[in-house]
CSV table of N, CA and C in Angstrom, one decimal:
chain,number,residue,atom,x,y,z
O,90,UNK,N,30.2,38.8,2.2
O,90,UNK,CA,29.5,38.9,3.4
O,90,UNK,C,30.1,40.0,4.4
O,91,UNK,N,30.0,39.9,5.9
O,91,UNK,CA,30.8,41.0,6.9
O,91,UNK,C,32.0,41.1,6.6
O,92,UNK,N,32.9,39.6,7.0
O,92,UNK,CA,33.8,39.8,6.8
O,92,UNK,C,34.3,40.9,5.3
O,93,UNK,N,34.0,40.6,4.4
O,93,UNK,CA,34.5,41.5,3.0
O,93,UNK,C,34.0,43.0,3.2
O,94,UNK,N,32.8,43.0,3.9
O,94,UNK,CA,33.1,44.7,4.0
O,94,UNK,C,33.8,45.1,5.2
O,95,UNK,N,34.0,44.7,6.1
O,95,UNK,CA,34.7,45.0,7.3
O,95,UNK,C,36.3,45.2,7.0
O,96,UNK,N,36.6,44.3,6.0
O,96,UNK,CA,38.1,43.7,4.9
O,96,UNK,C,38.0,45.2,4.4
O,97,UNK,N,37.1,45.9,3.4
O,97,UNK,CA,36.6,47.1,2.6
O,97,UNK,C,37.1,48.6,3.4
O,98,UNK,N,35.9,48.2,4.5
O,98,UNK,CA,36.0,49.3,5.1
O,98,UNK,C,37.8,49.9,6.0
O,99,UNK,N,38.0,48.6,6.4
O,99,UNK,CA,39.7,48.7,6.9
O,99,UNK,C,40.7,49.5,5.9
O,100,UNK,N,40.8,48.8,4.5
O,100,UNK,CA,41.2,49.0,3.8
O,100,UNK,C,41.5,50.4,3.0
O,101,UNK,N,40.0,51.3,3.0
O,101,UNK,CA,39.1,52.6,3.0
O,101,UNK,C,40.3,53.4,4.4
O,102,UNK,N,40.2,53.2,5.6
O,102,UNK,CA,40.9,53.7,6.6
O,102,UNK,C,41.9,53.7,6.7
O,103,UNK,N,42.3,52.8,6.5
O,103,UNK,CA,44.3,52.9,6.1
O,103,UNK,C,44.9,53.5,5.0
O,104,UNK,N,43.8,53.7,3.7
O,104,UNK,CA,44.4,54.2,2.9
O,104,UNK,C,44.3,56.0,3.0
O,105,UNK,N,43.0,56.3,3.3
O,105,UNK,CA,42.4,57.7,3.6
O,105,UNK,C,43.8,58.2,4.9
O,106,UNK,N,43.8,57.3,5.9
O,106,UNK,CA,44.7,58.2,6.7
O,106,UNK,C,46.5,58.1,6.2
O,107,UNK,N,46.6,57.0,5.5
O,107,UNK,CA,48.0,57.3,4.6
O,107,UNK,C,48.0,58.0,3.8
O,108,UNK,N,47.2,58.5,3.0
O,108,UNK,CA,46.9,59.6,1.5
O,108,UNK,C,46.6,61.3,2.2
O,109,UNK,N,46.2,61.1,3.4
O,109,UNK,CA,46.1,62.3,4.1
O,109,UNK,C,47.2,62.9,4.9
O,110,UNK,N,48.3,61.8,5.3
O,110,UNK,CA,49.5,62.4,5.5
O,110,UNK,C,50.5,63.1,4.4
O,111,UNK,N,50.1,63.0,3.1
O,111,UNK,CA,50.3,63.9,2.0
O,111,UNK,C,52.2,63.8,2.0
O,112,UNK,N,52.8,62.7,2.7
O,112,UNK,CA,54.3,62.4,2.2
O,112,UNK,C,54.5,61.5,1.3
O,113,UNK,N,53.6,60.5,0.8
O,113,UNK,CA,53.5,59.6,-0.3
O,113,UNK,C,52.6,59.9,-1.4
O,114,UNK,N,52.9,60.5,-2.4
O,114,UNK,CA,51.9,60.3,-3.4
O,114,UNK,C,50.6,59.1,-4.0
O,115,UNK,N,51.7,57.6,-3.5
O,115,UNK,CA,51.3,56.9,-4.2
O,115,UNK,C,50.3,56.2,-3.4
O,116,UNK,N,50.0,56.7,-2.1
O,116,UNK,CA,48.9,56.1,-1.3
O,116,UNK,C,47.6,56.8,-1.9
O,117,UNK,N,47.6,58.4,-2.5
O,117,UNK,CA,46.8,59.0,-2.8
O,117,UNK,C,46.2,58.6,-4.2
O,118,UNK,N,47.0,58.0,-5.1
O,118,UNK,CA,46.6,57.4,-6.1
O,118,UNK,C,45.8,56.3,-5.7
O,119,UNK,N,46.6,55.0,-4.9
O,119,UNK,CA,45.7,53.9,-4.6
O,119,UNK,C,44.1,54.4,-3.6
O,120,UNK,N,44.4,55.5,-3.3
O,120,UNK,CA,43.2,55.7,-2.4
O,120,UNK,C,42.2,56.4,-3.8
O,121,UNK,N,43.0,57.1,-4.8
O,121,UNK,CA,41.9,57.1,-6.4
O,121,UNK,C,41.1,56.2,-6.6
O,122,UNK,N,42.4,54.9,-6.8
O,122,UNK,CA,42.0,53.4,-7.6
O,122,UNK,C,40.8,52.9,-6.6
O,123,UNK,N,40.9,53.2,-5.2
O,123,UNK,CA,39.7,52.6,-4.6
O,123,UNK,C,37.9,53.0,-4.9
O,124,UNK,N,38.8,54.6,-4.9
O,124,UNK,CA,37.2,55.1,-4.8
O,124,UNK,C,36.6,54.5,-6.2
O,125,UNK,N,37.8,55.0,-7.7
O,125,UNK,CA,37.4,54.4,-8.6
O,125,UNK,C,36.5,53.0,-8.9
O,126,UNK,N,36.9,52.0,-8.2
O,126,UNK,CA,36.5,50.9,-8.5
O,126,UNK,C,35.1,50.8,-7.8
O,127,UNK,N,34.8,51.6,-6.4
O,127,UNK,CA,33.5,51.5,-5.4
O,127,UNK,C,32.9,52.6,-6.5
O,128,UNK,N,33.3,53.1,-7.7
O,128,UNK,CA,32.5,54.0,-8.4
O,128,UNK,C,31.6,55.4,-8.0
O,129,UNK,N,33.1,56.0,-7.0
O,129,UNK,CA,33.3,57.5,-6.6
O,129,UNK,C,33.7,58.1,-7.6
O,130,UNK,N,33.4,58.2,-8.5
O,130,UNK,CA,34.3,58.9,-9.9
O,130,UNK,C,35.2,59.7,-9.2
O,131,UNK,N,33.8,61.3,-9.0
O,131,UNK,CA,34.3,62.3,-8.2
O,131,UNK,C,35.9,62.7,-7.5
O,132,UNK,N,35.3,61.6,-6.3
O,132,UNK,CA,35.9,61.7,-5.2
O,132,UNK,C,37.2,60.7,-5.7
O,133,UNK,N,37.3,60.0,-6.5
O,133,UNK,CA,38.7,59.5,-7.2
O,133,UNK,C,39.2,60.4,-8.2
O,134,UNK,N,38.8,61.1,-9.0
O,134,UNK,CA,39.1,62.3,-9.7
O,134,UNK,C,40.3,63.4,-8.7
O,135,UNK,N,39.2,64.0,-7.6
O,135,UNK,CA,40.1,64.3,-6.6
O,135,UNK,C,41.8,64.2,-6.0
O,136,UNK,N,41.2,63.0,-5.5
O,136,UNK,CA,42.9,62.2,-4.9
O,136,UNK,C,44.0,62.1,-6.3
O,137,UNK,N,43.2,61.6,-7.5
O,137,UNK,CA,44.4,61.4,-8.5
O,137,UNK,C,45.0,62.7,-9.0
O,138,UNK,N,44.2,63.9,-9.0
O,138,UNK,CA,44.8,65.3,-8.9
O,138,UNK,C,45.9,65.5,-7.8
O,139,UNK,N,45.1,65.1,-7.0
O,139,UNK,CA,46.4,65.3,-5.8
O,139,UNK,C,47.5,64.7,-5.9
O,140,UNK,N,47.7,63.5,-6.6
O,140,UNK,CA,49.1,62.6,-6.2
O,140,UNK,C,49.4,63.4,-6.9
O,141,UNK,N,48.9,63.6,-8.4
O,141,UNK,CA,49.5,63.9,-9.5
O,141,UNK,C,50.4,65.3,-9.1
O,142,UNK,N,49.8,66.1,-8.6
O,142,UNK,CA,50.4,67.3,-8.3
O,142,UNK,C,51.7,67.2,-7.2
O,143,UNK,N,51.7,65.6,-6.4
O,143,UNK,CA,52.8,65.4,-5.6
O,143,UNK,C,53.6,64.7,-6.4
O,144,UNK,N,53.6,64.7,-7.6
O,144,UNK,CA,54.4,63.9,-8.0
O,144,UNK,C,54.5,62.2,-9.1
O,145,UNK,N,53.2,62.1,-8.5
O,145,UNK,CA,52.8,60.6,-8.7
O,145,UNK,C,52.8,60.3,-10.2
O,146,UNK,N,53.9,59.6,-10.9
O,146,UNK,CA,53.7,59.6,-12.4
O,146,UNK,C,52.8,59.1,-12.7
O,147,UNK,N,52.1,58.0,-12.4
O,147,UNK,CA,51.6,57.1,-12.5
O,147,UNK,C,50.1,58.2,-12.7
O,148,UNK,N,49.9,58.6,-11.4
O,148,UNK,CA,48.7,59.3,-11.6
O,148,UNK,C,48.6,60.9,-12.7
O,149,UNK,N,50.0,61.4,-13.4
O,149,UNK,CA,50.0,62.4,-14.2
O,149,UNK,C,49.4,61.5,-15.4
O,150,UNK,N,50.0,60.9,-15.9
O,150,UNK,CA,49.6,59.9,-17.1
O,150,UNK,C,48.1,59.5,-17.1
O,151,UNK,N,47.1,59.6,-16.1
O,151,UNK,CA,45.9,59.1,-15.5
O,151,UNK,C,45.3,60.5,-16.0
O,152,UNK,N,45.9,61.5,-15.6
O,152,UNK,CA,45.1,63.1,-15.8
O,152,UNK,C,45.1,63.6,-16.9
O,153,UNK,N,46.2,62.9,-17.6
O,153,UNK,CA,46.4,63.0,-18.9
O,153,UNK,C,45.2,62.7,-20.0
O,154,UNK,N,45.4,61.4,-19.7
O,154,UNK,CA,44.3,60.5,-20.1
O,154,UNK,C,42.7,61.0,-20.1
O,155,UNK,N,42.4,61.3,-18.6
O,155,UNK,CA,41.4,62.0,-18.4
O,155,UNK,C,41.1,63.0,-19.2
O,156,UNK,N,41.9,64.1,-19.1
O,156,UNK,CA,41.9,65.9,-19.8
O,156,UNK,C,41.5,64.9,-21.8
O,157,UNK,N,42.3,64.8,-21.7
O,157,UNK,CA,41.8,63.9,-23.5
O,157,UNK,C,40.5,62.9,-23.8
O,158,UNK,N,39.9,62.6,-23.2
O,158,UNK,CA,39.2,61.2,-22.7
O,158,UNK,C,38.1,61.6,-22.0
O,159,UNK,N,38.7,61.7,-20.6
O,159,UNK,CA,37.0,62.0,-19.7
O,159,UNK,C,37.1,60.6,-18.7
O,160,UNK,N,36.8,60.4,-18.3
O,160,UNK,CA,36.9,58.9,-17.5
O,160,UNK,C,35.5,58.2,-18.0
O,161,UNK,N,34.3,59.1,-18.0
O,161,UNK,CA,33.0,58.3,-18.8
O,161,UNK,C,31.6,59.6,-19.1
O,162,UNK,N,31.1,58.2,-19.5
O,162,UNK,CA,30.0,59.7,-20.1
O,162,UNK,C,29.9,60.7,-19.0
O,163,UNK,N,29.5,60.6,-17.7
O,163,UNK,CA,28.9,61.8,-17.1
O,163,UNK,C,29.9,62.2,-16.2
O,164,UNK,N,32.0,61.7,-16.4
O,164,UNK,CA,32.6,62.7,-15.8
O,164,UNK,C,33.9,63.0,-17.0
O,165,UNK,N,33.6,64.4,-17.9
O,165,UNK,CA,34.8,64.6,-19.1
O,165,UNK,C,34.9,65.7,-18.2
O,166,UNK,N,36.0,66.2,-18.5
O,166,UNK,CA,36.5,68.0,-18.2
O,166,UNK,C,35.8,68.3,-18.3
O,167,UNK,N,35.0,68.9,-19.0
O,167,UNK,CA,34.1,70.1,-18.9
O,167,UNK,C,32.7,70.1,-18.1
O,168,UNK,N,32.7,68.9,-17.4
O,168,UNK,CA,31.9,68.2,-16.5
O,168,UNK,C,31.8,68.8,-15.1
O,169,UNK,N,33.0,67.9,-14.8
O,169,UNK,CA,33.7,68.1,-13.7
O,169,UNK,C,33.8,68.8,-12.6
């Protein structure tokens, strides 16, 4: 109900402005896993570039994955 999106959208704002301060990688990754799961491909594709390039193993291993894979039919590399 409200409460869960109000829970959502908090959640969305604290991550976006910690992943935008660009000193933690790994906010940028969870700010991926978010969009991922609300089914931003895109815009999670994005951010997991970014940790990845800051560092974020977690999210290199994810791009990895991707570059070999594709995350689904309508986002592979050559998509993109």
């Amino acid at each position: 109900g409200t409460s869960r999106h109000f829970l959502a959208v908090n959640v969305h704002s604290i991550l976006r402005k910690l992943a935008n301060q660009g000193t933690e990688p790994g906010y940028q990754r969870l700010l991926a896993e978010y969009y991922y799961d609300q089914g931003g491909f895109h815009a999670s594709l994005e951010w997991e570039h970014k940790a990845a390039r800051n560092g974020d193993t977690v999210a290199q291993n994810f791009m990895g994955y991707y570059y070999r894979y594709g995350i689904n039919d309508q986002l592979k590399p050559g998509v993109a």
